[in-house]
Short mmCIF file of C-alpha atoms in Angstrom, two decimals:
data_model
loop_
_atom_site.label_atom_id
_atom_site.label_comp_id
_atom_site.label_asym_id
_atom_site.label_seq_id
_atom_site.Cartn_x
_atom_site.Cartn_y
_atom_site.Cartn_z
CA UNK A 168 118.55 106.22 107.72
CA UNK A 169 115.39 105.26 105.77
CA UNK A 170 114.55 102.46 107.32
CA UNK A 171 114.98 104.02 111.22
CA UNK A 172 112.34 106.77 109.22
CA UNK A 173 109.90 103.91 108.41
CA UNK A 174 110.00 102.30 111.58
CA UNK A 175 108.33 106.11 113.29
CA UNK A 176 106.13 105.92 110.27
CA UNK A 177 104.93 102.44 111.54
CA UNK A 178 105.04 102.87 115.37
CA UNK A 179 103.74 100.10 117.24
CA UNK A 180 103.42 97.58 113.98
CA UNK A 181 107.19 95.87 114.19
CA UNK A 182 108.11 93.96 117.72
CA UNK A 183 111.85 94.46 118.70
CA UNK A 184 113.03 91.41 117.29
CA UNK A 185 111.78 92.26 113.62
CA UNK A 186 113.20 95.51 113.92
CA UNK A 187 116.56 93.79 114.85
CA UNK A 188 116.17 91.55 111.72
CA UNK A 189 115.45 94.16 109.39
CA UNK A 190 118.26 96.48 110.52
CA UNK A 191 120.56 93.18 110.30
CA UNK A 192 119.40 92.41 106.83
CA UNK A 193 119.57 95.91 105.65
CA UNK A 194 123.47 96.19 106.43
CA UNK A 195 124.03 93.18 104.65
CA UNK A 196 123.09 94.88 101.30
CA UNK A 197 125.45 96.18 99.19
CA UNK A 198 123.74 98.28 96.98
CA UNK A 199 121.29 100.75 98.08
CA UNK A 200 117.96 100.63 97.47
CA UNK A 201 116.03 102.67 94.76
CA UNK A 202 113.27 104.39 97.38
CA UNK A 203 110.32 105.68 96.01
CA UNK A 204 106.57 106.84 96.58
CA UNK A 205 104.86 103.20 96.41
CA UNK A 206 101.65 103.07 98.37
CA UNK A 207 99.91 103.23 94.69
CA UNK A 208 101.74 100.55 93.69
CA UNK A 209 100.14 98.72 97.17
CA UNK A 210 97.21 99.61 96.39
CA UNK A 211 96.65 98.73 92.56
CA UNK A 212 97.56 95.43 93.45
CA UNK A 213 94.91 94.97 95.99
CA UNK A 214 92.27 96.29 93.39
CA UNK A 215 93.60 93.86 90.92
CA UNK A 216 93.32 91.63 92.94
CA UNK A 217 89.55 92.07 93.72
CA UNK A 218 88.91 91.85 90.02
CA UNK A 219 90.21 89.04 89.46
CA UNK A 220 88.20 87.59 92.20
CA UNK A 221 85.23 89.24 90.43
CA UNK A 222 86.32 87.65 86.85
CA UNK A 223 86.74 84.78 88.46
CA UNK A 224 83.29 84.11 89.45
CA UNK A 225 82.36 85.24 85.86
CA UNK A 226 85.12 82.35 84.37
CA UNK A 227 83.11 79.56 86.59
CA UNK A 228 79.63 81.00 85.37
CA UNK A 229 80.82 80.77 81.85
CA UNK A 230 82.60 77.88 81.66
CA UNK A 231 79.90 76.08 83.73
CA UNK A 232 77.46 76.89 81.25
CA UNK A 233 79.93 76.47 77.46
CA UNK A 234 78.52 72.99 76.83
CA UNK A 235 75.26 71.86 78.59
CA UNK A 236 73.12 74.72 76.63
CA UNK A 237 72.92 72.04 73.21
CA UNK A 238 71.82 69.39 75.72
CA UNK A 239 69.02 71.34 77.15
CA UNK A 240 67.99 72.76 73.89
CA UNK A 241 67.83 69.45 72.03
CA UNK A 242 70.66 70.04 69.86
CA UNK A 243 72.49 67.18 71.04
CA UNK A 244 70.26 65.13 68.57
CA UNK A 245 71.88 66.86 65.69
CA UNK A 246 75.44 67.27 66.95
CA UNK A 247 75.28 63.91 67.21
CA UNK A 248 75.16 63.37 63.28
CA UNK A 249 78.47 64.90 63.07
CA UNK A 250 81.53 63.07 63.05
CA UNK A 251 84.12 63.22 65.73
CA UNK A 252 86.22 65.30 64.15
CA UNK A 253 83.44 68.16 63.72
CA UNK A 254 82.57 68.01 67.32
CA UNK A 255 86.20 68.16 68.28
CA UNK A 256 86.48 71.29 66.38
CA UNK A 257 83.32 72.76 67.63
CA UNK A 258 84.66 72.36 71.29
CA UNK A 259 87.95 73.85 70.34
CA UNK A 260 86.04 76.58 69.06
CA UNK A 261 83.62 77.24 72.05
CA UNK A 262 87.09 76.52 74.31
CA UNK A 263 88.62 79.53 72.44
CA UNK A 264 86.04 82.10 71.80
CA UNK A 265 85.60 81.43 75.95
CA UNK A 266 89.26 82.04 76.42
CA UNK A 267 88.96 85.34 73.99
CA UNK A 268 86.03 86.79 75.34
CA UNK A 269 87.73 86.49 79.16
CA UNK A 270 91.02 87.62 77.85
CA UNK A 271 89.04 90.94 76.91
CA UNK A 272 87.11 91.26 79.76
CA UNK A 273 90.12 90.84 82.10
CA UNK A 274 92.98 93.07 80.08
CA UNK A 275 90.28 95.51 79.38
CA UNK A 276 89.38 95.93 83.39
CA UNK A 277 92.93 95.75 83.99
CA UNK A 278 93.85 98.51 81.67
CA UNK A 279 91.00 100.31 82.91
CA UNK A 280 92.05 100.65 86.71
CA UNK A 281 95.82 100.86 86.42
CA UNK A 282 94.77 103.69 83.84
CA UNK A 283 93.34 105.49 86.36
CA UNK A 284 95.30 104.55 89.32
CA UNK A 285 98.40 105.57 87.25
CA UNK A 286 96.43 109.20 85.85
CA UNK A 287 95.60 109.68 89.66
CA UNK A 288 98.72 108.63 91.30
CA UNK A 289 101.22 108.54 88.73
CA UNK A 290 103.76 105.55 88.04
CA UNK A 291 106.17 106.60 90.44
CA UNK A 292 108.18 103.91 92.34
CA UNK A 293 108.30 101.30 89.41
CA UNK A 294 111.97 100.80 89.86
CA UNK A 295 111.79 100.56 93.93
CA UNK A 296 111.90 97.28 95.12
CA UNK A 297 109.33 95.19 96.51
CA UNK A 298 110.83 94.77 99.96
CA UNK A 299 110.47 98.27 100.60
CA UNK A 300 106.77 97.51 101.18
CA UNK A 301 107.00 93.94 101.76
CA UNK A 302 110.34 93.27 103.96
CA UNK A 303 109.55 89.21 104.03
CA UNK A 304 109.82 89.01 100.26
CA UNK A 305 112.91 86.72 99.24
CA UNK A 306 112.19 88.03 95.54
CA UNK A 307 114.73 90.81 94.31
CA UNK A 308 111.86 92.25 92.47
CA UNK A 309 110.98 96.04 91.79
CA UNK A 310 107.58 97.17 91.83
CA UNK A 311 107.00 97.10 88.17
CA UNK A 312 108.60 93.38 87.44
CA UNK A 313 105.55 92.48 90.19
CA UNK A 314 103.16 94.61 88.65
CA UNK A 315 103.65 92.57 85.29
CA UNK A 316 103.96 89.07 86.78
CA UNK A 317 100.75 89.56 88.90
CA UNK A 318 99.24 90.52 85.42
CA UNK A 319 100.04 87.37 83.84
CA UNK A 320 99.49 85.14 86.87
CA UNK A 321 96.29 86.14 86.85
CA UNK A 322 95.07 85.64 83.41
CA UNK A 323 96.67 82.37 83.41
CA UNK A 324 94.62 81.38 86.81
CA UNK A 325 91.21 82.76 85.53
CA UNK A 326 91.71 80.74 82.29
CA UNK A 327 92.47 77.75 84.38
CA UNK A 328 89.38 78.37 86.29
CA UNK A 329 87.15 78.48 83.48
CA UNK A 330 88.56 75.43 81.96
CA UNK A 331 88.23 73.09 84.90
CA UNK A 332 84.54 74.92 85.13
CA UNK A 333 83.92 73.77 81.35
CA UNK A 334 85.68 70.44 81.70
CA UNK A 335 82.93 70.13 84.45
CA UNK A 336 80.32 71.00 82.54
CA UNK A 337 81.25 69.13 79.98
CA UNK A 338 80.51 65.55 82.05
CA UNK A 339 77.44 67.03 83.95
CA UNK A 340 75.82 69.02 81.35
CA UNK A 341 73.45 71.22 83.34
CA UNK A 342 73.57 74.99 83.41
CA UNK A 343 73.82 77.05 86.55
CA UNK A 344 71.03 79.26 86.84
#
């Protein structure tokens, strides 16, 4: 079967207990796996993780400098003459522009890396279940679905990191240099 063939490819990576458990679970599956080349998806997920970490650092740096600039340039005296409604609108516009800039950076880099990966390796295996590569996964998702969920969660995470950084900056009003 396909699973025993995989055991031959990955000699020494699975203990006898793991092999027995995998075979037992495989026998209980009523619908067959859609099995296709999927290694490019694993490499793509690793690349997306590295991009996400890099953009998280960028988000921290952007959020950490969002509100402190006015204080350092003595613009806070000018802003002090504005009413509360105008100050809230200014703060919301700064947050919105930070979110737009980070979203453009995120989706631009994700699109670039994905296109390069798909041109080189193709999109084969997008319909293969994730359990082919990660047999301990309890989710019945395929690689295409995981790709979409991965992008969405990473984007939300980067926006959350930048928001937390901006909130901390609004209290301390110090620029990171």
